[in-house]
Amino acid sequence: MTDEFEQKAGQAGAGTRDGVGQADAGTQDSVGQADPQAAKKTKMKALMLFQEAASVAVNEDLSPEMVEKINESNYSGLNLDSHLGVKYVAAGPKLVSVRLEVGDEHLQPWGVTHGGVYAALGESVGSVASYIAAGAGPAVMGTSNHTDFLRPSKKGDVIVTTATPEHIGRTTQLWRIEHRNEVTGKLVALTHLKTAVIADSKPNF
């Protein structure tokens, strides 16, 4: 399974981005326009990397090397996590955790972290956890996201967001997602995310 994924990922490698988010030559045509085929290959590579890691996480906690495959899939796929700067640090059957260093781009006008950052973190982490818990096959979608903001955080703080299950059913799941200051350990926000498991669904790539 791993060799097959790596072979396919290598074939789909044209059009990926490097570690600082710069597009390589494979993503644009001769007049500087985005190449749809290269973009499709990039998304497919990201999907395969994520699927490989998620499939393992169904049954066991991921090794650091496997967790990095999730990070690589995020940054090659150019999704919301990559724009926010999210880094996955742990994933397994009943826990997913990420880190985010708060920067200027995460702040609201009064200099503290925008509440939408916590809501987005909760949605991302809870959705990945839900997908793994559902067997890494059918798609999952958030149906409600309730996030309470308890304490402020500021530029330079590191937020650790961790999802654990409160209910895992056949068609619905409920996840408790804690957002904590890495240094103080204090809870700064709390998300409850409800998801629906969409049977017989496939990723839209």
XYZ file of C-alpha atoms in Angstrom:
205
model
C 0.000 0.000 0.000
C 2.741 2.464 0.962
C 4.849 1.701 -2.127
C 1.816 2.161 -4.356
C 0.996 5.518 -2.789
C 4.600 6.693 -3.099
C 4.749 5.643 -6.746
C 1.520 7.466 -7.577
C 2.530 10.488 -5.550
C 5.812 10.668 -7.434
C 3.976 10.582 -10.761
C 1.663 13.332 -9.566
C 4.471 15.502 -8.252
C 4.435 18.151 -10.995
C 2.868 21.365 -9.828
C 3.569 21.046 -6.126
C 4.747 23.892 -3.924
C 7.930 24.057 -1.912
C 8.239 24.605 1.844
C 7.783 28.376 1.612
C 4.720 28.164 -0.593
C 6.316 29.147 -3.931
C 4.752 27.572 -6.995
C 7.161 25.589 -9.184
C 7.238 25.833 -12.968
C 4.830 22.943 -13.421
C 1.830 24.903 -12.176
C 1.758 27.570 -14.895
C 1.634 27.591 -18.684
C 3.709 29.715 -21.054
C 1.608 32.845 -20.515
C 1.684 32.615 -16.724
C -1.805 31.191 -16.298
C -2.506 28.389 -13.851
C -2.335 24.970 -15.537
C -5.528 23.064 -14.646
C -3.905 19.678 -15.243
C -0.932 20.510 -13.024
C -3.282 21.776 -10.323
C -5.282 18.552 -10.546
C -2.109 16.483 -10.163
C -1.078 18.565 -7.162
C -4.447 17.992 -5.491
C -4.263 14.276 -6.262
C -0.823 14.026 -4.689
C -2.121 15.812 -1.590
C -5.098 13.467 -1.401
C -2.918 10.366 -1.654
C -0.549 11.570 1.057
C -3.431 12.353 3.391
C -5.240 9.103 2.619
C -2.119 7.063 3.324
C -1.697 8.651 6.758
C -5.399 8.578 7.638
C -5.704 4.897 6.743
C -2.929 4.029 9.185
C -4.405 6.284 11.898
C -7.650 4.294 11.842
C -5.913 1.545 13.836
C -2.913 3.143 15.557
C -1.303 6.400 16.614
C 0.818 7.781 13.811
C 4.593 7.966 13.990
C 6.114 11.443 13.578
C 7.047 10.493 10.014
C 3.458 9.599 9.162
C 2.126 12.773 10.790
C 4.401 14.721 8.455
C 2.553 13.197 5.513
C -0.568 15.024 6.693
C 1.395 18.275 6.873
C 2.871 17.650 3.433
C -0.587 16.971 2.019
C -1.900 20.235 3.467
C 0.849 22.376 2.023
C 0.877 20.729 -1.400
C -2.914 20.949 -1.593
C -3.033 24.646 -0.616
C -6.021 24.423 1.700
C -7.166 26.536 4.648
C -4.783 24.794 7.061
C -1.817 25.825 4.922
C -2.980 29.451 4.795
C -3.390 29.539 8.577
C -0.022 27.861 9.205
C -1.402 24.805 10.994
C 1.029 21.994 11.849
C -0.299 18.556 12.774
C 1.612 16.967 15.657
C -0.411 13.836 16.524
C -3.131 11.685 14.991
C -4.678 8.371 15.899
C -7.980 6.518 16.247
C -9.360 8.848 18.928
C -7.137 11.935 19.032
C -5.864 14.529 16.583
C -3.708 17.480 17.653
C -2.176 20.511 15.919
C -0.061 23.561 16.771
C -0.440 27.100 15.511
C 1.848 30.024 16.286
C -0.207 33.201 16.384
C 0.991 35.813 13.898
C -0.177 39.226 12.724
C -2.431 37.558 10.164
C -4.416 35.839 12.942
C -5.230 38.978 14.948
C -8.310 41.167 15.137
C -7.946 44.973 15.410
C -7.438 44.904 19.207
C -4.340 42.736 18.930
C -5.710 39.404 20.128
C -6.401 36.241 18.172
C -9.516 36.428 16.009
C -12.253 34.082 17.187
C -12.602 32.702 13.682
C -9.135 31.181 14.002
C -10.312 28.936 16.839
C -13.490 28.023 14.974
C -11.468 27.134 11.871
C -8.967 25.102 13.893
C -11.816 23.227 15.528
C -13.443 22.508 12.170
C -10.206 21.259 10.608
C -8.982 19.126 13.494
C -12.413 17.742 14.297
C -13.079 16.889 10.660
C -9.794 15.012 10.293
C -10.457 13.156 13.541
C -13.977 12.326 12.384
C -12.747 11.052 9.016
C -10.264 8.747 10.736
C -12.901 7.527 13.202
C -15.239 6.757 10.282
C -12.630 4.416 8.812
C -10.916 6.840 6.406
C -13.372 5.917 3.668
C -16.572 7.974 3.492
C -16.424 11.755 3.587
C -17.438 13.618 6.723
C -18.904 17.109 6.919
C -19.424 19.454 9.819
C -23.073 20.088 10.668
C -22.539 22.384 13.654
C -19.559 24.210 15.117
C -19.994 25.812 18.544
C -16.858 27.581 19.754
C -16.584 29.438 23.070
C -13.769 31.953 23.579
C -12.482 31.803 27.152
C -9.150 33.664 27.276
C -7.284 35.885 24.807
C -4.084 34.932 23.047
C -1.697 37.251 21.251
C 1.048 37.324 18.647
C 3.808 34.857 19.493
C 1.587 32.545 21.536
C 1.361 28.928 20.405
C -2.088 27.374 20.420
C -2.337 23.592 20.761
C -5.667 22.280 19.509
C -6.696 18.710 20.376
C -9.812 16.796 19.326
C -11.207 13.871 21.337
C -14.548 12.107 20.772
C -17.676 12.517 22.842
C -19.818 10.372 20.536
C -18.913 8.218 17.528
C -21.964 6.840 15.776
C -22.555 5.230 12.404
C -23.824 8.419 10.755
C -23.007 11.211 13.227
C -20.134 12.100 15.533
C -19.541 14.718 18.226
C -16.040 15.958 19.062
C -14.707 18.038 21.953
C -11.860 20.227 20.760
C -9.702 22.066 23.283
C -7.540 25.042 22.326
C -4.790 25.578 24.908
C -1.885 27.980 25.334
C 1.175 25.767 24.926
C 3.202 27.577 27.608
C 0.573 28.077 30.317
C -1.565 25.042 29.521
C -4.664 27.177 30.034
C -7.784 26.605 27.965
C -8.298 29.617 25.693
C -11.222 28.304 23.629
C -13.441 25.242 23.407
C -15.143 23.854 20.301
C -17.876 21.250 20.032
C -18.060 19.971 16.459
C -20.821 17.712 15.178
C -20.155 15.865 11.928
C -22.162 13.742 9.521
C -20.682 10.659 7.851
C -21.622 10.680 4.157
C -21.936 7.075 2.992
C -20.765 6.106 -0.524
C -19.093 9.477 -1.031
C -15.796 10.268 -2.736
C -13.477 13.306 -2.603
C -14.245 15.934 -5.241
C -10.979 15.846 -7.193
